[in-house]
XYZ file of C-alpha atoms in Angstrom:
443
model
C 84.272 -197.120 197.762
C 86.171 -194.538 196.541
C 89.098 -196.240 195.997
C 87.267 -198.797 193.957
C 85.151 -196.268 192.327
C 88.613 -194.099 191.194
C 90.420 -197.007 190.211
C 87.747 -198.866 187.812
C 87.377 -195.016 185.945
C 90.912 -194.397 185.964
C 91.519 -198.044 184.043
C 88.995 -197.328 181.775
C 90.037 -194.454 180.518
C 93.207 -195.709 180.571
C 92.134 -198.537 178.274
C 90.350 -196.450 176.084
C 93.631 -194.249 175.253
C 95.228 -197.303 174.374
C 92.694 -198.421 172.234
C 92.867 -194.863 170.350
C 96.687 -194.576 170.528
C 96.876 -191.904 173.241
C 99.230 -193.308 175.692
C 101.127 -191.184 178.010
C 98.904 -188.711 178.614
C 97.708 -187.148 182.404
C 94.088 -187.089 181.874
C 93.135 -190.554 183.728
C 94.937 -189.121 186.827
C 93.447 -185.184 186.383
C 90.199 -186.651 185.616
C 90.517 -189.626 188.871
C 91.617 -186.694 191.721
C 89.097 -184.235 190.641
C 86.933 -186.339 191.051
C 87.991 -188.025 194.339
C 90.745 -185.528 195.095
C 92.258 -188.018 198.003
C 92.585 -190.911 196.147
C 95.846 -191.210 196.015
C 96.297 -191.475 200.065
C 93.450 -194.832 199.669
C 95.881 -196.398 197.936
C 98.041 -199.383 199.520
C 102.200 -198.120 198.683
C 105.210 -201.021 199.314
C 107.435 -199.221 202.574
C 110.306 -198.295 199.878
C 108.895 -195.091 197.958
C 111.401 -192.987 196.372
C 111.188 -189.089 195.356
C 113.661 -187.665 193.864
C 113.146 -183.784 192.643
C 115.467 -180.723 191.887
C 115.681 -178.290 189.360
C 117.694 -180.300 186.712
C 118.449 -183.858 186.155
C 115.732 -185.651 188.174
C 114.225 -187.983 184.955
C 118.254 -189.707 183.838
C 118.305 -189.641 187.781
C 115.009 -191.323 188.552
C 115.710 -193.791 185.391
C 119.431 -195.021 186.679
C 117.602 -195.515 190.500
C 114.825 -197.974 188.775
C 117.210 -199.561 186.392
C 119.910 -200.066 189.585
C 116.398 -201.581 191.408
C 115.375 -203.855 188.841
C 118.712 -205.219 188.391
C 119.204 -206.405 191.865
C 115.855 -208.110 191.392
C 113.082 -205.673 192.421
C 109.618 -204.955 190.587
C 109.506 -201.012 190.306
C 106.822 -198.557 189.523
C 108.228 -195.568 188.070
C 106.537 -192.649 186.404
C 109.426 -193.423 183.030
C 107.089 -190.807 180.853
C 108.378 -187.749 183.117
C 104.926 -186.263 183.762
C 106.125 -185.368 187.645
C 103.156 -183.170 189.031
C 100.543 -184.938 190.756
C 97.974 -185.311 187.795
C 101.040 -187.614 185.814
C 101.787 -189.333 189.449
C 98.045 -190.046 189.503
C 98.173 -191.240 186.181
C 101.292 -194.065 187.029
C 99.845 -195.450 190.090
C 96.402 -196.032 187.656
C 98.700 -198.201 185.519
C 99.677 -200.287 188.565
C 97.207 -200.304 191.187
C 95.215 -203.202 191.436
C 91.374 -203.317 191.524
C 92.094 -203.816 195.612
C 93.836 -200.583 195.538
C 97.103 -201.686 195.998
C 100.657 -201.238 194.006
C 102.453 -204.559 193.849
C 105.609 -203.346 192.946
C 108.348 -203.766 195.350
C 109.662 -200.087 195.274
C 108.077 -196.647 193.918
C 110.551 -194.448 192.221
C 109.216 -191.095 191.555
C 110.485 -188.219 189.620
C 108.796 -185.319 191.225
C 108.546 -181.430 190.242
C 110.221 -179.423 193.056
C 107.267 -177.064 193.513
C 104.424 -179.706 193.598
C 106.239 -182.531 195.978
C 104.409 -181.011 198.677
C 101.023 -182.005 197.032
C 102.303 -185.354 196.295
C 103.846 -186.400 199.632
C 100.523 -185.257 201.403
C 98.880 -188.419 199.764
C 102.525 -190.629 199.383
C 104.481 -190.888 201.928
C 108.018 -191.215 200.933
C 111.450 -193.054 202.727
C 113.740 -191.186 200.334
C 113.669 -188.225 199.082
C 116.596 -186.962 196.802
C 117.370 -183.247 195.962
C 120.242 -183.591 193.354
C 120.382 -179.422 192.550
C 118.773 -176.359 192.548
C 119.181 -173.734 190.426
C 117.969 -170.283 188.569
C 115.423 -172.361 186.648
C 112.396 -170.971 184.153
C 112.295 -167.402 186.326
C 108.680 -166.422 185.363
C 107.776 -169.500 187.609
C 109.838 -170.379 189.860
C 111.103 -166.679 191.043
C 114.312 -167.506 192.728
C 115.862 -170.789 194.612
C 114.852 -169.550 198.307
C 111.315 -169.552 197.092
C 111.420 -172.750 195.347
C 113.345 -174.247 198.623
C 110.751 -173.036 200.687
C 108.523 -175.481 198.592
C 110.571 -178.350 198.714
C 110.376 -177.827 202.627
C 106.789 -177.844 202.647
C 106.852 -181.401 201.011
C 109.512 -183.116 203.680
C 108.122 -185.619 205.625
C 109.807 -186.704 209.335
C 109.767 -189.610 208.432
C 111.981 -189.939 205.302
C 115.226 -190.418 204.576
C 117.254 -187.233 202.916
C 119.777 -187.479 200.246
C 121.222 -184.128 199.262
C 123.765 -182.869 197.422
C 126.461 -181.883 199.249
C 128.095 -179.561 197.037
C 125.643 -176.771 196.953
C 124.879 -174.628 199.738
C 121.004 -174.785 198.577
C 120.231 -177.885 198.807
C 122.906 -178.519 201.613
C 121.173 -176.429 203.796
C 118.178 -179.055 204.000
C 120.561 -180.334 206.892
C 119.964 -177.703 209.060
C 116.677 -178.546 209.702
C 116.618 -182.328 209.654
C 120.141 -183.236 210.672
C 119.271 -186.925 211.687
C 117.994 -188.026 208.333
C 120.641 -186.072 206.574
C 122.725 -188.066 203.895
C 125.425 -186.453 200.991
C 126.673 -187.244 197.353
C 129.010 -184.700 195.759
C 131.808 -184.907 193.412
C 135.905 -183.910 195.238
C 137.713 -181.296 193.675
C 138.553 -181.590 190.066
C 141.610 -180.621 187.454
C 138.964 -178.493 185.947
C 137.829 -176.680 188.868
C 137.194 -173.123 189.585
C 138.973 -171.321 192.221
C 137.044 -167.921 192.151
C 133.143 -167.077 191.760
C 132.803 -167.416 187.818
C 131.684 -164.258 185.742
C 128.303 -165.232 185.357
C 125.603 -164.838 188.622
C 126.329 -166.435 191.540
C 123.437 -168.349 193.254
C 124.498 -169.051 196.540
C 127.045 -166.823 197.816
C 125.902 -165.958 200.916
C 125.407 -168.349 203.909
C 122.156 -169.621 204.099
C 122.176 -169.871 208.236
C 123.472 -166.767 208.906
C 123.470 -164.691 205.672
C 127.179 -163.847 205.754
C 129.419 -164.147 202.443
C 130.514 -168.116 202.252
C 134.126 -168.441 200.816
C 134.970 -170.928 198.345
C 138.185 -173.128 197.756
C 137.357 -174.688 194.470
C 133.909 -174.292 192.649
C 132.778 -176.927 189.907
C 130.312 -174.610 188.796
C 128.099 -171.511 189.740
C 128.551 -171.425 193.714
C 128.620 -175.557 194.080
C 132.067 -176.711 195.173
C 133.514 -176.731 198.681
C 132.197 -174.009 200.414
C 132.085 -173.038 204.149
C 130.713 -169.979 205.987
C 133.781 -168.440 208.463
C 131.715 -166.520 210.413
C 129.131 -169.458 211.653
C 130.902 -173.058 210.130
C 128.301 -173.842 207.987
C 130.129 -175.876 205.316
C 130.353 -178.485 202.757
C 132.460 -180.687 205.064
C 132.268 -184.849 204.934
C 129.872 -185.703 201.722
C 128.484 -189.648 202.392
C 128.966 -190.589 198.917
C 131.843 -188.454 196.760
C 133.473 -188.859 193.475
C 137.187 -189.154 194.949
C 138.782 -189.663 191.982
C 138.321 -189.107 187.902
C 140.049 -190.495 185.415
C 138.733 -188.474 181.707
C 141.402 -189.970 179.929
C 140.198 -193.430 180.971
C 136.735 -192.341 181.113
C 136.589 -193.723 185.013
C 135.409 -192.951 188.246
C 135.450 -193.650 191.353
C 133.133 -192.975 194.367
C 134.486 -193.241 198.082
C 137.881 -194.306 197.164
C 136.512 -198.453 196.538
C 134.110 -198.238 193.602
C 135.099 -197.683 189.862
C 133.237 -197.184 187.556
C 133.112 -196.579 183.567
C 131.845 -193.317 182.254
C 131.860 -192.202 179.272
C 131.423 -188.710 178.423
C 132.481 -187.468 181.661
C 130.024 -184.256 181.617
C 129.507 -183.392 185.003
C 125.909 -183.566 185.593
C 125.789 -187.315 184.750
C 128.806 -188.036 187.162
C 126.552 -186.232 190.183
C 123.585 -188.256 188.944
C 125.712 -191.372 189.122
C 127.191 -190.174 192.787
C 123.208 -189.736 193.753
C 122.308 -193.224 192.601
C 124.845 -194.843 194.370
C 124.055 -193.155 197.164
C 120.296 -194.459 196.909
C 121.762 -198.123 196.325
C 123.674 -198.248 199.781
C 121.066 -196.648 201.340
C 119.078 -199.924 200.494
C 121.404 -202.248 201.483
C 122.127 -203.401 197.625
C 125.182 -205.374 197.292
C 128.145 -202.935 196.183
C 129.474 -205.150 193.108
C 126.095 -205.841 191.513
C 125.673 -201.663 191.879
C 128.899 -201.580 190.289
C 128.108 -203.319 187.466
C 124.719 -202.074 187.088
C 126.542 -198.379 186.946
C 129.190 -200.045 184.854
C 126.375 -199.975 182.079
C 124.664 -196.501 182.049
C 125.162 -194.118 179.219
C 123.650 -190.556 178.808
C 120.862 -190.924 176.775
C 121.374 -190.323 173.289
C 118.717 -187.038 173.498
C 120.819 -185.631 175.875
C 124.413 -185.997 174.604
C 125.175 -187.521 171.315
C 128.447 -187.746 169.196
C 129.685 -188.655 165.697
C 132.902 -187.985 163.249
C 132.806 -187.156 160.020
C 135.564 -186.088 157.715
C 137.952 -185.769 160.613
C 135.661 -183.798 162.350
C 134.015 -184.706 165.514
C 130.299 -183.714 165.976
C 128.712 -183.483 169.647
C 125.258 -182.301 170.709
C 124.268 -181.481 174.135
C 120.655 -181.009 175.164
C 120.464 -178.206 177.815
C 117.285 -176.874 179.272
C 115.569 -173.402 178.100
C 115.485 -170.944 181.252
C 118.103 -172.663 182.913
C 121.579 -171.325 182.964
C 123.348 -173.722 184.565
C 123.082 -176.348 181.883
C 124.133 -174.727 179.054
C 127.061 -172.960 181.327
C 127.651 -176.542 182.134
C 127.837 -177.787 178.432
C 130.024 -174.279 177.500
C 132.631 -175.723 179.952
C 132.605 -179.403 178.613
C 133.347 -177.887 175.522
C 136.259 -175.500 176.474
C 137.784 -178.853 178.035
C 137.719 -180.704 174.992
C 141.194 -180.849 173.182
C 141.689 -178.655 169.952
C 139.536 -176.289 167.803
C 135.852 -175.839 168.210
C 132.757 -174.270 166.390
C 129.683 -173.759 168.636
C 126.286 -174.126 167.194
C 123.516 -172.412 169.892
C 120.031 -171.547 169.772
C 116.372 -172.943 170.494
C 113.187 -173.427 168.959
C 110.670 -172.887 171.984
C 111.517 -171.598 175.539
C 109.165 -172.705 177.030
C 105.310 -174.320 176.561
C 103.657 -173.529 179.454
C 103.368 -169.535 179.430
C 102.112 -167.322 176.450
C 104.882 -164.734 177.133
C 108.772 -166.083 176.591
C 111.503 -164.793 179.507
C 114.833 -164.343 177.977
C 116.785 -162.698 181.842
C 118.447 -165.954 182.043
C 120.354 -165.613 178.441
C 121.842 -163.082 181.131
C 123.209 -165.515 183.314
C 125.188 -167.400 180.496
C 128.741 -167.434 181.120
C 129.622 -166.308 177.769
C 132.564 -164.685 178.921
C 134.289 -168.281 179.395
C 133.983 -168.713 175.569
C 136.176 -165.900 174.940
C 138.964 -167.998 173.909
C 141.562 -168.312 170.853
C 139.801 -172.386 170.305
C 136.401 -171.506 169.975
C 136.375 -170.478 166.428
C 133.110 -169.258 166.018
C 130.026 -169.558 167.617
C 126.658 -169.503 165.321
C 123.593 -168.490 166.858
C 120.454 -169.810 165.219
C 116.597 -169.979 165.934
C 113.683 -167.187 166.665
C 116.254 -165.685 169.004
C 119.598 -165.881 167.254
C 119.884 -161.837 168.354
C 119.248 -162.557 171.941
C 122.346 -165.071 172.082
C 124.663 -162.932 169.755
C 123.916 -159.974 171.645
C 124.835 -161.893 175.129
C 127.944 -162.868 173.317
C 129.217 -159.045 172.276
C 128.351 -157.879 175.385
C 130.291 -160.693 177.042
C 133.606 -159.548 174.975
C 133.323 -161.468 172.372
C 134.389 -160.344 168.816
C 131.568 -159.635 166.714
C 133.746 -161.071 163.831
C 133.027 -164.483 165.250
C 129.767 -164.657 165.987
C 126.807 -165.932 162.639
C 123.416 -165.604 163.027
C 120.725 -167.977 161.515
C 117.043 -167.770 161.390
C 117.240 -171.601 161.725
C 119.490 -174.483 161.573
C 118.386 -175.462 158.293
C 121.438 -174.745 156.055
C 123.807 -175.238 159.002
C 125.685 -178.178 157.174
C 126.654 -176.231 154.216
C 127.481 -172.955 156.641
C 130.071 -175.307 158.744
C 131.750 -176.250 155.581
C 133.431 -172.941 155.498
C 134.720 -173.582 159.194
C 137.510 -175.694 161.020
C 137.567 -177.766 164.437
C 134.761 -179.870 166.053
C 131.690 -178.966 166.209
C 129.177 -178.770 169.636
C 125.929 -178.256 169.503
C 124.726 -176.473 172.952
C 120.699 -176.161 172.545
C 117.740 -176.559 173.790
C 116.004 -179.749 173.550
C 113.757 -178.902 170.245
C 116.547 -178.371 168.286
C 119.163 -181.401 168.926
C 116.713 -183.376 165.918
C 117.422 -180.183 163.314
C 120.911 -180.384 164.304
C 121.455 -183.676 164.291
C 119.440 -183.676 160.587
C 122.228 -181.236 159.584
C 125.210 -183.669 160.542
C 123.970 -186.010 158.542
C 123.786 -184.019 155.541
C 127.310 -182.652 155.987
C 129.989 -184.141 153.427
């Protein structure tokens, strides 16, 4: 009854948002579970369900896994509209369950919130979970990794498989516990590697099993790279799936040493989220040259990274993610790979929409020192907290001479006029659409 009961409210109200133009929101689900709070486990799930959570990455992760699914000729559910707490999980299976309480689809892919997949595997029970990173992400929450971790542990189910990444101690650690469900992706040393802890904090650099300081041959960023503990072995060692090979100038890759693929730009994060969807494919017996091709086809979507020229000049935009340093240190060293000269436009709009106080310890953790360099030009700070970044920036070394401050970006195509080299925008989400408005106005 109360499946029935749940799911005949939860469509209704569903159908009412559509008829008022209010799709995409996670009222049907809030309203459906506090209601009946264990719906969700009366509901009738296909055997493949797959989680996939982590601090960064998990929606272009989540998307490639569904679009890899459907081309090999499976019906997915996936929660597309990113709303991965158990409210806007509620809300997706009310778009698919049937009035018998059951999800047709073939396969579930879920993009899950790191600190709430214990709440949702207690009502789904997953087969796969994937943890593709974990990081120093939005501090005033999340505290630090070993609490978030912690979380993630709570929501681990025997009876799923475990696809890690290999690379970081964090989330490598996960195999200490469940060894026999344990499975790897990772990316093999690069040209553009690290061979020393970088200048910015270090998340992981002591061992996680027996708290000793891990040493480090090469490091792709932060403390993720092949590490291994001396005193009690604890290491990266064999990854399952690994980038063995890649090819910028070609704009290739290739994963275990038999599949290329295309990939074009070759920012780092999109290479790990292509290594992690692989990864899922094998697991799932799908034929390797249909996931090739499939792979052969994904781009980073256009809100994330998007390029132009103009006048010689080549304009790039990378989205990174407010109280997170690890993806705008990640952008700051795409950029210091690309050939030539380079202005850097920074700066956001918002930090963050869920709290009424704004945490700005993680400007902190910017490796700004990196973009101490003769190519980087200048770097122009804009926003409501222009002063926090240009701060970060003298304090890192860098010459005050260089660094502009804006109260927004509006004027920023007139301001680069009186610079040289390409131009990369690192920001936060809220402002790629200003700064994209800009590039279009320059001449």
């Amino acid at each position: 009854m109360v499946r029935l009961i749940g799911t005949f409210l939860g469509k209704s109200i569903l159908l009412a948002e559509k008829i008022f133009h209010k799709d995409g929101s996670t009222f049907p689900g809030k309203f459906v579970i506090k209601l009946f709070p264990g719906y969700l486990s009366k509901l009738k799930y296909p055997k493949d369900v797959i989680m996939v959570t982590g601090s960064s990455g998990k929606g272009s992760t989540t998307s490639i896994i569904a679009n890899l699914l459907r081309e090999n000729g499976k019906t997915v559910c996936h929660n597309l509209e990113g709303s991965n707490m158990i409210r806007g999980i509620a809300s997706t299976m009310l778009k698919h369950v049937t009035m018998g309480g059951k999800i047709p689809e073939d396969v579930i892919v879920l993009e899950v919130d790191e600190r709430y997949l214990k709440e949702v595997t207690k009502y789904i029970t997953p087969s796969l979970i994937v943890l593709n990173n974990l990081t120093r992400d939005q501090p005033p929450r999340q505290g630090n990794y070993d609490l978030v971790m912690r979380e993630i542990e709570k929501g681990i189910v025997d009876s799923a498989e475990l696809l890690c990444n290999g690379d970081d101690p964090i989330t490598k650690q996960v195999s200490l516990r469940h060894p026999d469900h344990f499975h790897s992706f990772g990316i093999n040393r690069l040209d553009t590697d690290a061979e020393s802890l970088p200048t910015a904090p270090a998340d992981c650099a002591y061992c996680p099993k027996c708290g000793k300081h891990l040493t480090f041959r090469w490091l792709h960023y932060g403390t993720v790279g092949d590490f291994s503990c001396p005193s009690c072995g604890f290491a990266r060692g064999h990854v399952d799936y690994a980038v063995t090979a890649a090819d910028a100038s070609a704009g290739t890759l290739t994963i275990n040493d038999e599949t290329k693929i295309t990939v074009k730009p070759m920012l780092l994060f999109h290479m790990y989220n292509l290594a992690a969807a692989y990864g899922v494919a094998d697991l799932m017996g799908l034929p390797k040259d249909k996931v090739t091709e499939t792979l052969n086809r994904e781009t980073v979507s256009s809100k994330i990274y998007n390029e132009t020229s103009k006048n010689g000049r080549r304009f790039v935009s990378i989205s990174c993610k407010a109280e997170n340093n690890a993806t705008y240190n990640l952008a700051h060293y795409y950029t210091l790979h690309q050939p030539g000269e380079k202005v850097l436009v920074m700066g956001l709009r918002e930090i963050s929409r869920r709290y009424s106080h704004f945490d700005l310890s993680w400007v902190y953790d910017l490796d700004m020192e990196a973009l101490n360099v003769p190519e980087v030009q200048e770097v122009i700070c804009a926003g409501p907290y222009a002063a926090d970044f240009a701060l970060r920036l003298k304090l890192a070394g860098f010459p005050a001479a260089k660094i502009k401050t804006m109260d927004s970006l509006s004027g920023l195509a007139k301001e680069l006029k009186r610079t040289t080299g390409d131009v990369y925008g690192i920001l936060n989400f809220d402002y790629i659409p200003p700064f994209l408005e800009e590039v279009e106005k320059y001449k």
